[in-house]
Amino acid sequence: MTDSTTRATARSIDGKSIAREVRQAVALRCAALAARGQPPGLAVVLVGDDPASQVYVRNKDKAAQEAGFQVRTLKLDANTTQAKLLSVVEELNRDRAVHGILVQLPLPRGLDAAAIVRAIDPRKDVDGLHPENVAALVLGSEGLFPCTPLGCIELCDRAGARLAGRRVVVVGRSMLVGKPLALLALARDATVTVCHSKTADLPAVCREADILIAAVGRPEMVRGDWIKPGATVLDVGINRLPDGRLVGDVAHAEALATAGAITPVPGGVGPMTIAMLLANTATAAQRLSAPGV
Ligand code: GUN
């Protein structure tokens, strides 16, 4: 037998098909709300003409429509003032047909994104970025939580990677992914370590992980020999190399020989973000449409 036939190869975690299943489940929740005369509404606000943001917003709009949401995409030009954007958000807060509000980030220079996020009604903050939702995540109370971290937890669940009692190592400490993900994993009874650029002997810490999650935005930084044999690896990174190739934060070919299961890039964590945005919007709509709200 040749070496290539005896070497272990990690199972691929198919984020695309798992995201499709999540979207189908959300579509059923959406249809149930619509049947009660309360079709869930999502408002997506795009300011300026950043090409990447335009693609993201188009994809969110399409997926939301397919799941049965009433979608309103508001496009504002790049020189929109802070006051104007605040008034748009306040109007969406008041609109009872809108249950989810998403302001696409980054905003053009000159606009204060943190102040805009604070202006969103926390019950409609389907990105989970409002300080009240951040607090709810820390406190373990009801709220809306960031979509990519929720997607990672959903991938673990559906890939059969148990969290309770196991070592989860998160590489990256961003507000959008690393920090909320650590809190979500902790809430699921994992033993969590958060690493970053100043962590001493990062490879050794990663090697302790039963579930290793890379969210640093550095192409192929996590090498195959940083992975404990059989570990589950989630690669949140999406990096474009100078030669045009799209790679994650994990050296995928190396990791295949060590990991038990791993997400590909693209087609792993990426598709889960939109699926969880739709799940958050359905949740927000259910809560806002409850009697007495
Ligand atoms: N830009 C990149 N990712 C995101 C996200 O998850 N939400 C928003 N609002 N903007 C983004």
Tab-separated table of N, CA and C in Angstrom, residues 11-88:
chain	number	residue	atom	x	y	z
A	11	ARG	N	-12.535	14.122	7.852
A	11	ARG	CA	-13.864	14.261	7.268
A	11	ARG	C	-14.112	15.739	7.014
A	12	SER	N	-14.754	16.039	5.865
A	12	SER	CA	-15.052	17.435	5.553
A	12	SER	C	-16.428	17.790	6.122
A	13	ILE	N	-16.506	18.893	6.845
A	13	ILE	CA	-17.795	19.353	7.393
A	13	ILE	C	-18.418	20.269	6.346
A	14	ASP	N	-19.535	19.814	5.769
A	14	ASP	CA	-20.128	20.502	4.617
A	14	ASP	C	-21.042	21.645	5.084
A	15	GLY	N	-20.444	22.820	5.234
A	15	GLY	CA	-21.196	23.986	5.713
A	15	GLY	C	-22.309	24.388	4.765
A	16	LYS	N	-22.079	24.149	3.481
A	16	LYS	CA	-23.090	24.542	2.500
A	16	LYS	C	-24.382	23.759	2.705
A	17	SER	N	-24.239	22.439	2.890
A	17	SER	CA	-25.479	21.657	3.027
A	17	SER	C	-26.078	21.834	4.417
A	18	ILE	N	-25.241	22.022	5.440
A	18	ILE	CA	-25.787	22.264	6.785
A	18	ILE	C	-26.521	23.609	6.795
A	19	ALA	N	-25.946	24.614	6.132
A	19	ALA	CA	-26.600	25.931	6.057
A	19	ALA	C	-27.941	25.820	5.335
A	20	ARG	N	-27.981	24.978	4.307
A	20	ARG	CA	-29.245	24.790	3.573
A	20	ARG	C	-30.309	24.200	4.500
A	21	GLU	N	-29.900	23.219	5.315
A	21	GLU	CA	-30.859	22.612	6.264
A	21	GLU	C	-31.362	23.655	7.261
A	22	VAL	N	-30.445	24.496	7.753
A	22	VAL	CA	-30.853	25.535	8.716
A	22	VAL	C	-31.830	26.495	8.035
A	23	ARG	N	-31.522	26.883	6.796
A	23	ARG	CA	-32.394	27.837	6.086
A	23	ARG	C	-33.782	27.235	5.846
A	24	GLN	N	-33.809	25.912	5.566
A	24	GLN	CA	-35.116	25.257	5.360
A	24	GLN	C	-35.928	25.263	6.650
A	25	ALA	N	-35.262	25.023	7.769
A	25	ALA	CA	-35.966	25.037	9.070
A	25	ALA	C	-36.474	26.449	9.365
A	26	VAL	N	-35.663	27.471	9.023
A	26	VAL	CA	-36.077	28.860	9.249
A	26	VAL	C	-37.280	29.185	8.362
A	27	ALA	N	-37.270	28.678	7.133
A	27	ALA	CA	-38.379	28.950	6.205
A	27	ALA	C	-39.702	28.432	6.785
A	28	LEU	N	-39.649	27.303	7.487
A	28	LEU	CA	-40.873	26.761	8.112
A	28	LEU	C	-41.353	27.684	9.237
A	29	ARG	N	-40.404	28.184	10.048
A	29	ARG	CA	-40.777	29.117	11.132
A	29	ARG	C	-41.381	30.387	10.536
A	30	CYS	N	-40.774	30.819	9.424
A	30	CYS	CA	-41.209	32.025	8.727
A	30	CYS	C	-42.643	31.848	8.202
A	31	ALA	N	-42.900	30.674	7.606
A	31	ALA	CA	-44.232	30.397	7.038
A	31	ALA	C	-45.279	30.368	8.148
A	32	ALA	N	-44.912	29.822	9.323
A	32	ALA	CA	-45.857	29.753	10.444
A	32	ALA	C	-46.223	31.165	10.902
A	33	LEU	N	-45.237	32.057	10.957
A	33	LEU	CA	-45.508	33.449	11.352
A	33	LEU	C	-46.365	34.149	10.302
A	34	ALA	N	-46.048	33.908	9.030
A	34	ALA	CA	-46.799	34.542	7.943
A	34	ALA	C	-48.256	34.075	7.969
A	35	ALA	N	-48.445	32.787	8.288
A	35	ALA	CA	-49.809	32.234	8.333
A	35	ALA	C	-50.639	32.887	9.436
A	36	ARG	N	-49.952	33.414	10.464
A	36	ARG	CA	-50.664	34.130	11.547
A	36	ARG	C	-50.811	35.613	11.228
A	37	GLY	N	-50.457	35.987	9.980
A	37	GLY	CA	-50.580	37.385	9.567
A	37	GLY	C	-49.450	38.260	10.051
A	38	GLN	N	-48.320	37.617	10.458
A	38	GLN	CA	-47.167	38.389	10.938
A	38	GLN	C	-45.904	38.001	10.183
A	39	PRO	N	-45.869	38.242	8.860
A	39	PRO	CA	-44.680	37.839	8.100
A	39	PRO	C	-43.438	38.559	8.615
A	40	PRO	N	-42.372	37.820	8.911
A	40	PRO	CA	-41.191	38.461	9.478
A	40	PRO	C	-40.472	39.355	8.461
A	41	GLY	N	-40.058	40.524	8.930
A	41	GLY	CA	-39.416	41.491	8.039
A	41	GLY	C	-37.975	41.766	8.441
A	42	LEU	N	-37.123	41.846	7.427
A	42	LEU	CA	-35.701	42.161	7.650
A	42	LEU	C	-35.350	43.408	6.850
A	43	ALA	N	-34.730	44.380	7.508
A	43	ALA	CA	-34.238	45.569	6.800
A	43	ALA	C	-32.711	45.526	6.770
A	44	VAL	N	-32.161	45.661	5.576
A	44	VAL	CA	-30.714	45.657	5.407
A	44	VAL	C	-30.311	47.043	4.926
A	45	VAL	N	-29.386	47.678	5.647
A	45	VAL	CA	-28.966	49.041	5.298
A	45	VAL	C	-27.538	48.997	4.777
A	46	LEU	N	-27.362	49.486	3.566
A	46	LEU	CA	-26.026	49.537	2.954
A	46	LEU	C	-25.691	50.998	2.671
A	47	VAL	N	-24.587	51.458	3.234
A	47	VAL	CA	-24.170	52.844	2.998
A	47	VAL	C	-22.897	52.823	2.148
A	48	GLY	N	-22.941	53.523	1.022
A	48	GLY	CA	-21.759	53.611	0.165
A	48	GLY	C	-21.722	52.502	-0.867
A	49	ASP	N	-20.571	52.395	-1.551
A	49	ASP	CA	-20.508	51.459	-2.686
A	49	ASP	C	-19.325	50.509	-2.607
A	50	ASP	N	-18.965	50.094	-1.376
A	50	ASP	CA	-17.907	49.096	-1.215
A	50	ASP	C	-18.327	47.809	-1.929
A	51	PRO	N	-17.521	47.331	-2.899
A	51	PRO	CA	-17.954	46.186	-3.710
A	51	PRO	C	-18.197	44.924	-2.882
A	52	ALA	N	-17.344	44.642	-1.892
A	52	ALA	CA	-17.529	43.424	-1.075
A	52	ALA	C	-18.837	43.515	-0.305
A	53	SER	N	-19.114	44.702	0.268
A	53	SER	CA	-20.355	44.875	1.027
A	53	SER	C	-21.569	44.703	0.118
A	54	GLN	N	-21.460	45.203	-1.125
A	54	GLN	CA	-22.587	45.050	-2.066
A	54	GLN	C	-22.899	43.575	-2.310
A	55	VAL	N	-21.836	42.761	-2.439
A	55	VAL	CA	-22.032	41.320	-2.661
A	55	VAL	C	-22.679	40.688	-1.432
A	56	TYR	N	-22.150	41.011	-0.234
A	56	TYR	CA	-22.714	40.444	1.000
A	56	TYR	C	-24.201	40.790	1.126
A	57	VAL	N	-24.517	42.057	0.870
A	57	VAL	CA	-25.901	42.516	1.042
A	57	VAL	C	-26.824	41.830	0.034
A	58	ARG	N	-26.340	41.691	-1.195
A	58	ARG	CA	-27.145	41.001	-2.213
A	58	ARG	C	-27.428	39.555	-1.777
A	59	ASN	N	-26.388	38.881	-1.244
A	59	ASN	CA	-26.557	37.490	-0.815
A	59	ASN	C	-27.531	37.375	0.358
A	60	LYS	N	-27.459	38.331	1.281
A	60	LYS	CA	-28.372	38.309	2.436
A	60	LYS	C	-29.812	38.535	1.972
A	61	ASP	N	-29.981	39.503	1.087
A	61	ASP	CA	-31.298	39.838	0.552
A	61	ASP	C	-31.908	38.607	-0.134
A	62	LYS	N	-31.110	37.941	-0.986
A	62	LYS	CA	-31.603	36.788	-1.755
A	62	LYS	C	-31.981	35.636	-0.811
A	63	ALA	N	-31.090	35.327	0.130
A	63	ALA	CA	-31.354	34.209	1.049
A	63	ALA	C	-32.586	34.501	1.901
A	64	ALA	N	-32.744	35.758	2.326
A	64	ALA	CA	-33.888	36.113	3.170
A	64	ALA	C	-35.183	35.996	2.379
A	65	GLN	N	-35.159	36.438	1.132
A	65	GLN	CA	-36.367	36.323	0.299
A	65	GLN	C	-36.721	34.860	0.073
A	66	GLU	N	-35.693	34.039	-0.192
A	66	GLU	CA	-35.944	32.607	-0.432
A	66	GLU	C	-36.568	31.932	0.782
A	67	ALA	N	-36.186	32.403	1.976
A	67	ALA	CA	-36.727	31.797	3.201
A	67	ALA	C	-38.118	32.343	3.526
A	68	GLY	N	-38.579	33.324	2.751
A	68	GLY	CA	-39.936	33.840	2.941
A	68	GLY	C	-40.039	35.130	3.745
A	69	PHE	N	-38.893	35.780	3.994
A	69	PHE	CA	-38.939	37.056	4.720
A	69	PHE	C	-39.365	38.189	3.793
A	70	GLN	N	-39.979	39.220	4.397
A	70	GLN	CA	-40.194	40.483	3.689
A	70	GLN	C	-38.874	41.245	3.837
A	71	VAL	N	-38.196	41.486	2.725
A	71	VAL	CA	-36.878	42.117	2.826
A	71	VAL	C	-36.933	43.532	2.275
A	72	ARG	N	-36.347	44.444	3.028
A	72	ARG	CA	-36.241	45.815	2.555
A	72	ARG	C	-34.757	46.182	2.572
A	73	THR	N	-34.179	46.397	1.392
A	73	THR	CA	-32.775	46.808	1.345
A	73	THR	C	-32.721	48.301	1.071
A	74	LEU	N	-32.107	49.038	1.994
A	74	LEU	CA	-32.006	50.492	1.863
A	74	LEU	C	-30.588	50.843	1.475
A	75	LYS	N	-30.449	51.475	0.312
A	75	LYS	CA	-29.110	51.851	-0.147
A	75	LYS	C	-28.949	53.357	-0.004
A	76	LEU	N	-27.956	53.749	0.768
A	76	LEU	CA	-27.707	55.173	1.002
A	76	LEU	C	-26.346	55.527	0.426
A	77	ASP	N	-26.205	56.765	-0.061
A	77	ASP	CA	-24.917	57.046	-0.687
A	77	ASP	C	-23.829	57.348	0.340
A	78	ALA	N	-22.584	57.282	-0.172
A	78	ALA	CA	-21.403	57.281	0.707
A	78	ALA	C	-21.301	58.538	1.559
A	79	ASN	N	-21.901	59.663	1.082
A	79	ASN	CA	-21.782	60.875	1.904
A	79	ASN	C	-22.994	61.114	2.815
A	80	THR	N	-23.720	60.040	3.095
A	80	THR	CA	-24.815	60.104	4.077
A	80	THR	C	-24.251	60.574	5.429
A	81	THR	N	-24.991	61.488	6.088
A	81	THR	CA	-24.502	61.988	7.385
A	81	THR	C	-24.907	61.036	8.510
A	82	GLN	N	-24.215	61.190	9.631
A	82	GLN	CA	-24.528	60.420	10.834
A	82	GLN	C	-25.999	60.639	11.236
A	83	ALA	N	-26.429	61.927	11.178
A	83	ALA	CA	-27.796	62.260	11.589
A	83	ALA	C	-28.818	61.569	10.685
A	84	LYS	N	-28.547	61.566	9.385
A	84	LYS	CA	-29.469	60.928	8.443
A	84	LYS	C	-29.539	59.415	8.713
A	85	LEU	N	-28.378	58.787	8.896
A	85	LEU	CA	-28.359	57.341	9.138
A	85	LEU	C	-29.070	57.005	10.453
A	86	LEU	N	-28.848	57.831	11.462
A	86	LEU	CA	-29.553	57.626	12.745
A	86	LEU	C	-31.058	57.721	12.557
A	87	SER	N	-31.505	58.670	11.727
A	87	SER	CA	-32.954	58.817	11.548
A	87	SER	C	-33.526	57.632	10.765
A	88	VAL	N	-32.732	57.071	9.838
A	88	VAL	CA	-33.185	55.865	9.119
A	88	VAL	C	-33.351	54.708	10.106
